[in-house]
Structure formats: C-alpha cells, structure tokens
Coordinates of C-alpha atoms in Angstrom, one line a residue:
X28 CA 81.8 0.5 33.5
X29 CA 81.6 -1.0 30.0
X30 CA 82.3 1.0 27.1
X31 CA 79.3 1.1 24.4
X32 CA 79.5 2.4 20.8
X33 CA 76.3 4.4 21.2
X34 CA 77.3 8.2 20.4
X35 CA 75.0 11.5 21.5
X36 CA 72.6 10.3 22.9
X37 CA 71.0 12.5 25.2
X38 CA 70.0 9.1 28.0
X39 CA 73.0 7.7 28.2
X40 CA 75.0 11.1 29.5
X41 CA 72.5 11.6 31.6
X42 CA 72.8 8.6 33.2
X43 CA 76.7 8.5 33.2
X44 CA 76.7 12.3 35.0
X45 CA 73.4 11.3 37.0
X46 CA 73.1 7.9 38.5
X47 CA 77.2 6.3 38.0
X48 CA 78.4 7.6 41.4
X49 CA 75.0 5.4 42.8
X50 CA 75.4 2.4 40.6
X51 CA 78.9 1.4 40.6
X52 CA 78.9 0.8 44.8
X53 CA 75.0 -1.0 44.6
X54 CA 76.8 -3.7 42.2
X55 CA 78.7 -4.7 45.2
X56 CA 77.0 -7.8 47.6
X57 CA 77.3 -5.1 50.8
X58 CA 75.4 -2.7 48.2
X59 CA 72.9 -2.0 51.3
X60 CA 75.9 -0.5 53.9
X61 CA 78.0 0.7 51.3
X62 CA 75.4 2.7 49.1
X63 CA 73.9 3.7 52.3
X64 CA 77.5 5.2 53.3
X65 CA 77.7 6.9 49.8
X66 CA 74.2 8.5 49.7
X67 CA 74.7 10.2 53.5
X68 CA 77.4 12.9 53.1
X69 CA 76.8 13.8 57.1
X70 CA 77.6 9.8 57.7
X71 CA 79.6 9.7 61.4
X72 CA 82.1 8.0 59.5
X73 CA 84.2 6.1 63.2
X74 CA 80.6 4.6 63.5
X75 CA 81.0 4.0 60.1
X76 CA 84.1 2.2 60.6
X77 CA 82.7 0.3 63.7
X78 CA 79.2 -1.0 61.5
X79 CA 81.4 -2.2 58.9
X80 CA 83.6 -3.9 61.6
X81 CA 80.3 -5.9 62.6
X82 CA 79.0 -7.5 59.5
X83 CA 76.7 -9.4 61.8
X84 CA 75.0 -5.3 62.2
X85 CA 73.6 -5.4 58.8
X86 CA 71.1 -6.6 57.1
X87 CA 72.7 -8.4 54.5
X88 CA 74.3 -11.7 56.1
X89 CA 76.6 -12.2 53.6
X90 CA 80.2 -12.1 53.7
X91 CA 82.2 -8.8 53.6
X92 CA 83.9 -8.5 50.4
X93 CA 88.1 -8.8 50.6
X94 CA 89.8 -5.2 51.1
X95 CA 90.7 -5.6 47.2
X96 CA 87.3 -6.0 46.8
X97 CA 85.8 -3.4 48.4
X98 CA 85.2 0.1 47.1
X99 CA 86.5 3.2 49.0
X100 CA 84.2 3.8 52.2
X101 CA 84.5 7.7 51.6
X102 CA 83.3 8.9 48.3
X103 CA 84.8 11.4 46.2
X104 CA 82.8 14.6 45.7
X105 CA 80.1 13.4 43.5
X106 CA 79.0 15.2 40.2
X107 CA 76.3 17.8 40.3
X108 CA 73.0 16.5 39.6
X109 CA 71.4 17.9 36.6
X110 CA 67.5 17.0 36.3
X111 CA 65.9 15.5 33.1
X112 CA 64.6 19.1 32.0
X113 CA 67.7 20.8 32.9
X114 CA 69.7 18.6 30.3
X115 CA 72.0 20.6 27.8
X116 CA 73.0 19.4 24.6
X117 CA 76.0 19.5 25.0
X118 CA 77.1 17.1 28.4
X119 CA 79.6 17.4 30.7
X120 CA 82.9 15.8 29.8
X121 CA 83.6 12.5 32.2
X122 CA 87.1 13.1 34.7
X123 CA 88.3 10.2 31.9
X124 CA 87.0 10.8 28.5
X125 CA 86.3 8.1 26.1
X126 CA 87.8 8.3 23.1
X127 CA 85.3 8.2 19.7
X128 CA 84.5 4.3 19.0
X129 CA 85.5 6.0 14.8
X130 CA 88.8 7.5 14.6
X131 CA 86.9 10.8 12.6
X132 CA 83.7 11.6 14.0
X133 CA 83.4 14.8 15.4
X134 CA 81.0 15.3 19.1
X135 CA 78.3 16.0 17.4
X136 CA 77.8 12.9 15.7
X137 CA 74.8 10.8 16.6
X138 CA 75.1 7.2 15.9
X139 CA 73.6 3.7 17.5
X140 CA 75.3 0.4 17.5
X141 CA 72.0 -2.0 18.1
X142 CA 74.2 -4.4 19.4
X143 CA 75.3 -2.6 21.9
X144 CA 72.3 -0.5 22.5
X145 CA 70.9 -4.2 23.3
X146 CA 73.3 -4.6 26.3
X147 CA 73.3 -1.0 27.6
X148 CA 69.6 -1.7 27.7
X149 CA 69.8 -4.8 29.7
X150 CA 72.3 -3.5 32.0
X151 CA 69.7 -0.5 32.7
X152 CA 67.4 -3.6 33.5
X153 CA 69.6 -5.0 36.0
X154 CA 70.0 -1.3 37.5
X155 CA 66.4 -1.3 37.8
X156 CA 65.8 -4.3 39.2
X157 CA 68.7 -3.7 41.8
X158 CA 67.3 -0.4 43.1
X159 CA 63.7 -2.1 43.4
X160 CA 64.8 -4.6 45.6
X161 CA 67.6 -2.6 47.7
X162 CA 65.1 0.3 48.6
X163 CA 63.9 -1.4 51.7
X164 CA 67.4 -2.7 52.4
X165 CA 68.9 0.3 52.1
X166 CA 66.3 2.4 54.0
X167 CA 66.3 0.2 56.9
X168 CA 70.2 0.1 57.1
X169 CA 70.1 3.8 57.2
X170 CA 67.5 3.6 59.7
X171 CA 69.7 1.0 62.1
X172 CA 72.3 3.5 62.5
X173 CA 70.3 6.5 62.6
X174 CA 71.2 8.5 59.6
X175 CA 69.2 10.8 57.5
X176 CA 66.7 8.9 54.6
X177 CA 65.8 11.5 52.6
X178 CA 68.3 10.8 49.8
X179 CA 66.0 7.7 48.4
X180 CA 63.9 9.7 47.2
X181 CA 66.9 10.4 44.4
X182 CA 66.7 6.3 43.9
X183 CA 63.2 6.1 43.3
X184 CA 64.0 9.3 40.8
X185 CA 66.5 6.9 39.2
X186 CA 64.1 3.5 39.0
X187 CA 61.4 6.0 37.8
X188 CA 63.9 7.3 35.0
X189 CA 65.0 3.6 33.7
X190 CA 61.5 2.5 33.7
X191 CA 60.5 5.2 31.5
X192 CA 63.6 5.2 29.2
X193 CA 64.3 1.8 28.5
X194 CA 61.2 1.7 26.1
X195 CA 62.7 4.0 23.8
X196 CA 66.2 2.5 23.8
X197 CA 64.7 -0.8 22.6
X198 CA 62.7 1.2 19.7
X199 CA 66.0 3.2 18.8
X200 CA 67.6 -0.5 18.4
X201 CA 64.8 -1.5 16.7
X202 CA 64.8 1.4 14.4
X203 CA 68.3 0.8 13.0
X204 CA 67.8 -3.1 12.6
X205 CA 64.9 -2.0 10.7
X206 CA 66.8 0.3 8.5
X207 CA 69.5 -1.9 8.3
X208 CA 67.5 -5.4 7.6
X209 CA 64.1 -4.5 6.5
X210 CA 64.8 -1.1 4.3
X211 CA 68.4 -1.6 3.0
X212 CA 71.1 -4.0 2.5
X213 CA 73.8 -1.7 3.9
X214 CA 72.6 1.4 5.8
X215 CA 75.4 0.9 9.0
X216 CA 79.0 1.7 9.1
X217 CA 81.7 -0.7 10.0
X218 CA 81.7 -2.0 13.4
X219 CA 78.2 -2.0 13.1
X220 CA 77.6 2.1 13.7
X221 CA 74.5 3.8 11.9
X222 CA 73.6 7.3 11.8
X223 CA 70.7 8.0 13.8
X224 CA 69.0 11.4 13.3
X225 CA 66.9 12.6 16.6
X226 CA 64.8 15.3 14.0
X227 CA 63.3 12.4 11.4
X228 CA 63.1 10.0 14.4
X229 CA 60.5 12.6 16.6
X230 CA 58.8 13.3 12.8
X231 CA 58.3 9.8 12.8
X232 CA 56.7 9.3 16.0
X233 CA 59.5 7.3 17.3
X234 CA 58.2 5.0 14.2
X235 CA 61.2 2.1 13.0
X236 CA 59.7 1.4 10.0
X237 CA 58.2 4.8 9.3
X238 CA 62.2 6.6 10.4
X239 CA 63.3 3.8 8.1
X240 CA 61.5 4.5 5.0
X241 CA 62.3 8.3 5.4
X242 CA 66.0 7.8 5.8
X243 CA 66.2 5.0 2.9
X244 CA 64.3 6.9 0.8
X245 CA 65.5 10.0 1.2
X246 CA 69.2 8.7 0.7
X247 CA 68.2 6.8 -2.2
X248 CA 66.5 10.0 -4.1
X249 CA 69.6 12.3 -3.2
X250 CA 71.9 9.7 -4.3
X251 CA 69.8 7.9 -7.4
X252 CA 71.1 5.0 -6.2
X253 CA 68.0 2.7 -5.1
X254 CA 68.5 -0.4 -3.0
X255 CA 66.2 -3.4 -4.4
X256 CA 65.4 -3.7 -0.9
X257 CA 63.9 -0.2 0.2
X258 CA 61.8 -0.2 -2.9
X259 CA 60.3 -3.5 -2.2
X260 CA 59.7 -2.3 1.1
X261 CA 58.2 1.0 0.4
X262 CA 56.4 -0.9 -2.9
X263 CA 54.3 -3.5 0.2
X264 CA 53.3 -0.4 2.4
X265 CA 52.2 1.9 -0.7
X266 CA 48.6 0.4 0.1
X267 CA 48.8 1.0 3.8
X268 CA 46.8 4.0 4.8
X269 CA 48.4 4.1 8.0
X270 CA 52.0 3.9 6.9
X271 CA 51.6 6.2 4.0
X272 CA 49.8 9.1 6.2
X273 CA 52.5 8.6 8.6
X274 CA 55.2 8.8 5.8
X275 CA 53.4 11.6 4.5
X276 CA 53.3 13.6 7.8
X277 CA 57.0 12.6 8.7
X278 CA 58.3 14.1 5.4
X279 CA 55.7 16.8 5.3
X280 CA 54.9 18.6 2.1
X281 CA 57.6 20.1 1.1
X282 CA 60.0 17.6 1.8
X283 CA 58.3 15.2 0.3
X284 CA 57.7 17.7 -2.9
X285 CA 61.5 18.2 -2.7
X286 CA 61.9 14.5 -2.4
X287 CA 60.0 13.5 -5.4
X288 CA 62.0 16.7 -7.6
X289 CA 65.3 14.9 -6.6
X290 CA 64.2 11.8 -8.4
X291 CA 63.4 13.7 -11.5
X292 CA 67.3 14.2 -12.7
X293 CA 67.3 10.1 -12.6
X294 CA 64.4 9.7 -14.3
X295 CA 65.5 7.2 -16.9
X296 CA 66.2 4.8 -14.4
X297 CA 64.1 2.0 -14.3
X298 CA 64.3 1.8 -10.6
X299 CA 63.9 5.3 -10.0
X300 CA 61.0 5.3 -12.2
X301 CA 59.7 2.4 -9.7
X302 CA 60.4 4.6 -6.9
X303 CA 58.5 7.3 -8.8
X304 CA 55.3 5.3 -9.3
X305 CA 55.9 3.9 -5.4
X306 CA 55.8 7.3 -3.5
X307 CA 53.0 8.7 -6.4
X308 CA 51.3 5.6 -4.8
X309 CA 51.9 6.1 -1.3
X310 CA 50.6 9.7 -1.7
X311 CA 47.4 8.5 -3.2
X312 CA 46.3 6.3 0.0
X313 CA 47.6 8.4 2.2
X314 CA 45.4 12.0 0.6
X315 CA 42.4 11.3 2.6
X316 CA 44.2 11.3 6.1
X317 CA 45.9 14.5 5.2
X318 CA 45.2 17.9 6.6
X319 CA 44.3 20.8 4.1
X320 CA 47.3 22.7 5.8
X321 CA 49.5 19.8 3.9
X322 CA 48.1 19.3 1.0
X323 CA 48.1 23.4 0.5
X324 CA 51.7 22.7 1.1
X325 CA 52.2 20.5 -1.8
X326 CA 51.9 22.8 -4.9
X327 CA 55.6 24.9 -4.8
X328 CA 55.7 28.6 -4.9
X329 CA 56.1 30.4 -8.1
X330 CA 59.6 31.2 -7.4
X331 CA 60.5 27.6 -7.0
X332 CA 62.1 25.6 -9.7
X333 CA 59.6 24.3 -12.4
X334 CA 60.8 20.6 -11.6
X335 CA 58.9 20.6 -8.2
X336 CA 55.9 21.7 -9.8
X337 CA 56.4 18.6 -12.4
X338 CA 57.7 16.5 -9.6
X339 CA 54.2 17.0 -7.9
X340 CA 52.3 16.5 -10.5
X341 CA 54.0 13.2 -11.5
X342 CA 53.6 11.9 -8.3
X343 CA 49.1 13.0 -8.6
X344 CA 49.6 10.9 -12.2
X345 CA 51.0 7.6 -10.3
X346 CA 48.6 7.4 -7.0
X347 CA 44.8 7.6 -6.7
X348 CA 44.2 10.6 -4.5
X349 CA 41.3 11.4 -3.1
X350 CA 39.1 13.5 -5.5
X351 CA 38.9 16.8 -3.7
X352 CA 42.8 16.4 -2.3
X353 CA 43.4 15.9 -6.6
X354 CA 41.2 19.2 -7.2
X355 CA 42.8 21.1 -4.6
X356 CA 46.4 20.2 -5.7
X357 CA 45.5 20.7 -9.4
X358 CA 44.1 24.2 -9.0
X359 CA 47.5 25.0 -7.2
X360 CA 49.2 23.9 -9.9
X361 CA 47.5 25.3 -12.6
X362 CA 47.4 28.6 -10.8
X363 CA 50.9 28.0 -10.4
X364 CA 51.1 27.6 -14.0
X365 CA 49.1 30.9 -15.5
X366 CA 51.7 32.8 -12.8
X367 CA 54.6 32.0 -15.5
X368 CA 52.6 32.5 -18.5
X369 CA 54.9 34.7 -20.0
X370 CA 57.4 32.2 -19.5
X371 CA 58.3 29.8 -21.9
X372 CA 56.7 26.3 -21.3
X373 CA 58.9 24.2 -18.8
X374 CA 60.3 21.0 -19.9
X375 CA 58.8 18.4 -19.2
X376 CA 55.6 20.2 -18.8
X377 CA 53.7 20.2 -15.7
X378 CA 50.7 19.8 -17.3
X379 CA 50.9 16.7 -19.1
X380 CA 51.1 14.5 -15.8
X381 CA 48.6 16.3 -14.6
X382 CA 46.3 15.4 -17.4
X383 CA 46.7 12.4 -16.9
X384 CA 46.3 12.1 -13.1
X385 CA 42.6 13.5 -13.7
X386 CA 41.8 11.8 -17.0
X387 CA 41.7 8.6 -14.6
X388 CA 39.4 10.3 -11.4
X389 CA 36.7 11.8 -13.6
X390 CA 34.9 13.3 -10.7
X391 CA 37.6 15.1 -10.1
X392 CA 38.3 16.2 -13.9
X393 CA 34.8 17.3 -13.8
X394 CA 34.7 19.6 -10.7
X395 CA 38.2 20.9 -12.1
X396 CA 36.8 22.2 -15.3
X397 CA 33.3 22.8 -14.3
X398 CA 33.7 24.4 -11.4
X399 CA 35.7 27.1 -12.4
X400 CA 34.5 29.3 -14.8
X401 CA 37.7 29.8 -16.9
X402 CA 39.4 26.3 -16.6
X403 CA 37.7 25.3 -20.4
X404 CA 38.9 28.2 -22.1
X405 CA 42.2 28.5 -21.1
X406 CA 43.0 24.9 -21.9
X407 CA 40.7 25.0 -24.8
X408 CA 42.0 28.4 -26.4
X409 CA 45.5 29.7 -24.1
X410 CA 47.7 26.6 -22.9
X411 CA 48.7 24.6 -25.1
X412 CA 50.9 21.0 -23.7
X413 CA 53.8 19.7 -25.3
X414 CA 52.2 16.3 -25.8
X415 CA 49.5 17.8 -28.5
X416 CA 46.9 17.9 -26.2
X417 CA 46.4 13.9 -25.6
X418 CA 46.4 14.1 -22.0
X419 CA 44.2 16.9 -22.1
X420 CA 41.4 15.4 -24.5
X421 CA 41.5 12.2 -21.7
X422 CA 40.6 14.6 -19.0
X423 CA 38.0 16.3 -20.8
X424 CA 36.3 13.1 -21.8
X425 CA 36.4 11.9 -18.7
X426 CA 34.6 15.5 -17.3
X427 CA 32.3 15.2 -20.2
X428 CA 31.7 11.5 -21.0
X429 CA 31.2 9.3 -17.7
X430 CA 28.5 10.5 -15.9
X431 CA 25.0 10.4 -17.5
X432 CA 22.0 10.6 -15.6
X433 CA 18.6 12.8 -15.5
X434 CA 19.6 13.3 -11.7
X435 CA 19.3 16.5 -9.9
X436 CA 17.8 20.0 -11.6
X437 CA 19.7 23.1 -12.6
X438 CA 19.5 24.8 -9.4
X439 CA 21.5 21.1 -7.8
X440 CA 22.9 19.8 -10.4
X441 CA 24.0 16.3 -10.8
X442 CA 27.1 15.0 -12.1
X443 CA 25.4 14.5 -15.3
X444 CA 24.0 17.3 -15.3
X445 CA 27.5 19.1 -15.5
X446 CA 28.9 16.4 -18.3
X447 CA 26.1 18.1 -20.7
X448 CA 26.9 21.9 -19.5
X449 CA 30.1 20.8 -20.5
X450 CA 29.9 19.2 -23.6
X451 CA 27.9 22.6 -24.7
X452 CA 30.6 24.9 -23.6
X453 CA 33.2 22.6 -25.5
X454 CA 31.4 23.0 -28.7
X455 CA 30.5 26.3 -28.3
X456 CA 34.7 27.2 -27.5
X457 CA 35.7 25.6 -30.2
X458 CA 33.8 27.2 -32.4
X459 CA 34.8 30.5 -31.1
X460 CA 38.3 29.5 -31.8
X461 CA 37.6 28.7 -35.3
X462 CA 36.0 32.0 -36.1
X463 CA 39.1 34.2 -34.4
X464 CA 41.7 31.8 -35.9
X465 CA 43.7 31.8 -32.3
X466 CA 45.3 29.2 -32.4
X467 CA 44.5 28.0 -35.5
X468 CA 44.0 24.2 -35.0
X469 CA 42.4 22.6 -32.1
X470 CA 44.6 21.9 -29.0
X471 CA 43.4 18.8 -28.6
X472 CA 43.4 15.7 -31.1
X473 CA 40.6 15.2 -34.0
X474 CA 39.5 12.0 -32.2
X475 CA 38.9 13.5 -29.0
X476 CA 36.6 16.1 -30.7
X477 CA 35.0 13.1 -32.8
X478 CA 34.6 10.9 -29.4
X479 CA 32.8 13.8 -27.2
X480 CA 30.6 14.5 -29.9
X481 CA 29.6 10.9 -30.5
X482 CA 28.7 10.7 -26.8
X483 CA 26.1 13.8 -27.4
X484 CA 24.9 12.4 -30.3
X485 CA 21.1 12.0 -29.8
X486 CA 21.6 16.2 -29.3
X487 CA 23.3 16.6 -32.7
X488 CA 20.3 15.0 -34.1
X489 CA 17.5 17.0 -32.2
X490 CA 19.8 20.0 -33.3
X491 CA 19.8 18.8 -37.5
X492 CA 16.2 18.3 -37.3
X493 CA 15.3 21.2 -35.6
X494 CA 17.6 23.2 -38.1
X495 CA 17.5 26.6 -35.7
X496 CA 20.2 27.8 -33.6
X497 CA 19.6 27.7 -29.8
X498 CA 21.1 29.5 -26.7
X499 CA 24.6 28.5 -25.7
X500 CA 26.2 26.9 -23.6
X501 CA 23.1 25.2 -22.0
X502 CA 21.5 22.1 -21.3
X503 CA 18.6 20.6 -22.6
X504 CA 16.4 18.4 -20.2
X505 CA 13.5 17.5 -22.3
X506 CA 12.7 13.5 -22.7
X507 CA 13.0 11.6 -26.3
X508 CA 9.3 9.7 -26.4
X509 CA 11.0 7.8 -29.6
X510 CA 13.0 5.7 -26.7
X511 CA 12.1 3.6 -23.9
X512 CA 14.1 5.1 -21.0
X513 CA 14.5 8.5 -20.0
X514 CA 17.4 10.5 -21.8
X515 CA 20.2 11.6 -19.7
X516 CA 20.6 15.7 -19.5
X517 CA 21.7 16.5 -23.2
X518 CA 24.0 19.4 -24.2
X519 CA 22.4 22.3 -26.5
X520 CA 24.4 23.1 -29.5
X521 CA 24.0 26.1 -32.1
X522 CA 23.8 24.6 -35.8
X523 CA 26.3 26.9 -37.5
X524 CA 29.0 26.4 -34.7
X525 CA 28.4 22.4 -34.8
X526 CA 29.0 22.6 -38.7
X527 CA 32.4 24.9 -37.4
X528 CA 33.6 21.8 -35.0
X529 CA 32.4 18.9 -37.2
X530 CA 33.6 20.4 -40.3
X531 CA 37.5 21.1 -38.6
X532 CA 37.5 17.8 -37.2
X533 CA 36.4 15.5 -39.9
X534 CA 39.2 16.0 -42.1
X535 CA 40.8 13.5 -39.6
X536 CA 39.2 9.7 -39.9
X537 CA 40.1 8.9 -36.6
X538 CA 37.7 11.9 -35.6
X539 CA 34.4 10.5 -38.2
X540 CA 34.8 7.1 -36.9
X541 CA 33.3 7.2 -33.6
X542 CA 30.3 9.7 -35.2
X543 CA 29.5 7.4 -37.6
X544 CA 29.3 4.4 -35.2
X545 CA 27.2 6.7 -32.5
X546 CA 25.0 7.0 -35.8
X547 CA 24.5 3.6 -36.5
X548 CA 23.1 3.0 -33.0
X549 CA 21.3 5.6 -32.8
X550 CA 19.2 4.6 -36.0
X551 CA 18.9 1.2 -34.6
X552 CA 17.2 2.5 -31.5
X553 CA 14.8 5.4 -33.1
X554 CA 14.5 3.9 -36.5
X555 CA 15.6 7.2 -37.8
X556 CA 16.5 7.1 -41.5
X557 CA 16.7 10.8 -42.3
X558 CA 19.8 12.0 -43.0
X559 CA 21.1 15.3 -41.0
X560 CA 19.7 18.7 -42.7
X561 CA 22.4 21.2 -42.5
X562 CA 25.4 19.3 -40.5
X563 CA 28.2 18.9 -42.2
X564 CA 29.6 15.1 -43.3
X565 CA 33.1 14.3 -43.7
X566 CA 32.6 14.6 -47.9
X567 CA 31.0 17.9 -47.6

C-alpha cells in the first residue's frame, strides 16, 4: 500500500487496522473467489483448492492471475476489528511501522500533506467503488460453494464508512490549501507538510477559511509578524456577518480577548495596527449574532492583566457593534475599572478607547450614561483619563447633543427626552464640582462645556429672563410660541450654577465661541435683542 505523508489522523488508522486485510486481496481481478476465501475463516479449504482449480466455477471469467501474481489463499490471522466509537487515540502500531515522513516529529504530531490527502482520498474512491460493485459478486460466489454470507455485512460497514469520510478528507485538504494559498504565503513545512489542529478545526465547524483565519491570525498576533496576505484576507471578510460570527464563535471570547492583548506589545506596527482596526472590525459585524453568554465573556476579570481590558476596548473603538452588545461590554469594563480604583491608572488607559468607541454610537453613549444613575458623576467628578478628557467630552456630546425631539413623556421617555435630562444633570455636576473644589478644573475640555451648552441654548435664555433658580436636574417640556415649530424637550438649569459653569469655561475662547454663534441664531429666529440679566459673559 502506498505510503502518504498524512500524520494522526484518526480515519486513516482506522482504515489501515480496519479494512487493509479486505482491500489488498479485492484489488486483485479474482477479487470475488479470493476475498470470498479471505472473509470465511470456516472455508473447506481442499474445496477451496478444487474451485480455484476450475476458473470456469466462478463468476468472474477472467483469467487466473500467475502463481507470482496471486496472493496467499490462506490468510494470516487478521487484526482485531475495532468499531468507529471504539477508536483510541492512540492506534495500534502496524506489524511494519512506517517511519515519520520528518526525521523529528514526535507521534503526536498532526499534520496533512493536501497533496497526498488528494490521492489517499481517491484511492478511498476506488475502494468504494470496488466494494459497490463486488457485493453481488462476492455474495453469490459464497453462495456457489455454500459458505457462510454473513461477513458482508462488514463490507457494506466499510462502503458505508468511505462514503461518510471522504467528505471530510477533501475539506481537511481544502482547509490547508486555504491556509496555505488564500491566508498566508508560507503556512506548510517542507515537503509540503502543515500542522493541522483537530481542536480549532471542530471550533470552526470543519470551516477552511474560518480554521484558516484562526490559525493565521492567531500565529500572526503571537509572533507580530503579519503576512500581507492574511490581513488582506481577514480585511475582505471584516464586513461578512457570517464569517465574522463564525470567527467570533471559533475563537470564543476569551481567546479572542487574549488574541487582540497579544497585538498590543506590537502596537507601533503599522500592520499590526491594521490587524487591530481588522479584528475591532470583524467584532463589530459579527456583535449582533453573538450570544449574551459571549459577549459577558469579553470584559476580563479583575485579576487579569490591564492590557486585556485595553485590548477589548480598542477593538469596541475600531468596529461598529451593535448598540446594546457596546453597552453591555462598556458597563463590564467600567465596572471593571471602579474595581481597581485604588490602583494607579493603567497605561494606556482603558478608558480612552472606550470613549471613543461610544462618542461614534450615540445611542449607545446615551443609554450608558443615562441609564445608570452614577455613570455622570464618576466621569464628571472621580475618573479622570489620561487624554484630558477629549474622548470623554465626544461621548457625552453625543449622549447629550444628537437626539432632539418632543417624543415620548416622562413616564416613556424618548431619546430626546433623555439628551435634556442630561444636559441638566451636566450643568448641575459641574457646578457641584466647582463649589467643593474636587478636582479643581473640569475633566473635560472648555469647548466641550461651551459646545453642550450652545446646543441648550434657547433654555439658557428662558433661564436669564426668568432670572429665578428652578429644580434640578429636570426637564422642561413647555413650547416657545416665539417659533414656528415645536421645541425639542429643553434641559432646566439653576441661574447661579449656570453663572458657576459659564463663568469656569469662558476663560477658554474655544469654549465662548460656539455660545456666541448659538446666540446669533437664536436672535435671528426670536428677534430677541435683550441681552442676558444675570449670566455671566466672557468679560464679566
């Protein structure tokens, strides 16, 4: 039998222990005597002799092979036959043992040469076809000279076996030709050998291009070494929802959190950073086909090195994810976060990718902060980020600035709704924070301060006029008869604590800017020429 550089793998011992005795004797044109002979151990072996004598007895009129030619009429003792389910991993060593086809590589290597895969493959197809059209041959042959038929029921158990397995030998060929053509330039050893690992390839659903990208990937992560090809590859499926849940589910959560942590020591790599902004991708399409068990997964446990916890983040800040997957994950993180308080700030800090993963999903920015009761304060008054707060102030405009509507009531609020609730509780924090001196500047930037409160400015102006301090934080729902349309839900401010916010803030330009250009509309629309009794401006 030909010798093929496939190694470990679990079919091909069982069919060298199971169906070789079988096989070798149904190559031969007498296949139907001589197999016959072989399957009956209780064979009267002088009538035997005297069948075989008469080729004109059997079926098959062709001539007898030569006595060179011809195998040995009385079998050796046969292996034991070991079932599919009874299969061990490790096999029973052959009476001649082949040697490794790489001087080196221990037993429990596994490794697949396609090539040869290919032609083990077709030679199971000739198998097959041999035993489909020898049954009847064979059975009435047995039949002829009156011995037992019971044993082809073991070659139907045989056809039966290469029908179902030679399915999955062509995948497992295809798997490596897609790891070593599609995915990288140089995945195989020499001679044409690649590892083959049976765990990723049952993650992967039997998968070649999904085994691929996890191997490729993995390898090029561990290694910082990235093949142009495997990012291209991974870079065309990031958009594939079906690829990327199935890459997803293949790595699972903590591998893939584990995965993205290994690429943050190589950072500075351009094509790391590629592979970065790739998997943050994949992650992104793939969050709405995930299962809450995974994405719980995701965030690491306290314990766990910070870089995970940045690692995850990073990846939130380079895909889209679905807004309650991006919630769910941020919570984690942040809860993950307030665990370590007393910990110095890790570097880089989590927080900052974060930020900016949901200063661009303001739904999600919104039901992060409004929806939990202490979110706003902690960031506003507690945590400060080691960018100054810009990816902060993005989120929080985003919660407070892109949804404005007169939707809903307070008992189902809209999303506008909430922006306004919002915006109140953001002035009303900061003044707080001004009055205890803790900290003593803002923890976001001037212009953020100068941009939310140019979005709400219609309220500062109802709030100068009026000239009386209200409840706070609320939201005021009341329409403007001085313009056409109906107002959006407005935020309620107190007077004193708007002169607090507006006084700290305007000593920064960048922060009066955007007031003074909310003014100017304003005006235009209301014709309101009064100047504001009792808020600050930036001279005062």
């Amino acid at each position: 039998m030909r010798s093929f550089r496939v190694v470990h793998v679990t079919e091909l011992r069982y069919f060298a222990s199971y169906i070789r005795p079988a096989c070798l004797s149904l190559l031969w044109r007498d296949s139907a005597v001589i197999f016959a002979l072989e399957l009956s151990r209780s064979a009267d072996r002088a009538g035997v002799r005297r069948l075989m004598a008469s080729p004109s007895s059997a079926s098959d009129s062709s001539p007898a092979p030569s006595p060179a030619q011809r195998p040995s009429l009385i079998p050796e003792p046969p292996p034991a036959v070991r079932q599919p389910s009874e299969t061990s991993p490790t096999a029973t060593p052959s009476a001649q043992p082949q040697t490794s086809p790489i001087a080196g590589i221990s037993d429990g290597y596994s490794g697949i040469d396609p090539a040869a895969m290919d032609d083990f493959e077709r030679g199971l197809g000739g198998a097959e076809d041999a035993l489909g059209r020898n049954e009847q041959i064979i059975d009435r042959t047995l039949r002829q000279i009156d011995l037992d038929t019971s044993g082809l029921g073991a070659l139907r158990e045989m056809r039966n076996w290469i029908t179902a397995s030679r399915p999955d030998l062509r995948r497992r060929s295809e798997t490596i030709r897609a790891q070593q053509s599609k995915w990288s330039a140089g995945a195989g050893l020499l001679g044409g050998l690649s590892d083959f690992d049976e765990t990723v390839y049952g993650k992967a659903g039997h998968d070649p291009d999904l085994y691929a990208a996890v191997t490729t990937v993995t390898q090029a992560a561990e290694k910082g070494e990235i093949d142009e090809q495997t990012l291209k590859a991974l870079e065309k499926r990031k958009d594939d929802p079906a690829f990327t849940a199935g890459l997803m589910s293949a790595l699972g959560a903590a591998g893939f959190r584990e995965l993205m942590a290994k690429t943050v020591d190589h950072g500075d790599d351009r094509k790391v950073t590629r592979l970065q902004a790739a998997l943050g991708a994949a992650l992104g399409t793939a969050s709405s086909r995930l299962s809450p068990a995974w994405r719980d997964q995701l965030a690491p446990p306290v314990t766990a090195n910070p870089k995970e916890a940045y690692a995850v983040a990073l990846a939130l800040k380079n895909g889209k994810a679905d807004t309650s997957f991006l919630v769910a994950v941020a919570r984690k993180l942040d809860a993950w976060d307030r665990a370590r308080s007393k910990l110095p700030v890790s570097s880089p800090d989590v927080m900052v990718p974060l930020m900016e993963a949901l200063g661009k999903n303001a739904a999600a920015a919104q039901d992060f902060f409004a929806k939990d009761a202490t979110a706003l304060k902690h960031f506003l008054t507690e945590r400060s980020t080691q960018d100054g707060g810009k990816a902060l102030g993005k989120a929080l405009e985003a919660a407070m600035l892109v949804f404005r509507d007169h939707d809903g009531s307070p008992d189902q609020p809209s999303r506008g709704y909430l922006s306004a609730k919002l915006a109140s509780e953001f002035a009303h924090l900061e003044a707080q924070r001004i009055d205890a001196g803790d900290p003593p500047e803002s923890l976001i930037p001037a212009a953020i301060t100068g941009r939310i409160l140019a979005g709400y400015i219609a309220d500062i102006n109802r709030i100068a006029q009026s000239g009386t301090g209200t409840r706070v934080p609320a939201v005021w729902g009341a329409d403007n008869p001085s313009i056409p349309q109906q107002d959006p839900w407005g935020a309620q401010f107190d007077l004193k604590e708007l002169r607090q916010v507006m006084q700290e803030a305007f000593v920064d330009s960048s922060a009066f800017t955007p007031i003074i250009a909310a003014q100017a509309a304003w005006r235009s629309i209301t014709g309101l020429q009064r100047r504001w009794p009792g808020v600050a401006t930036r001279s005062s």
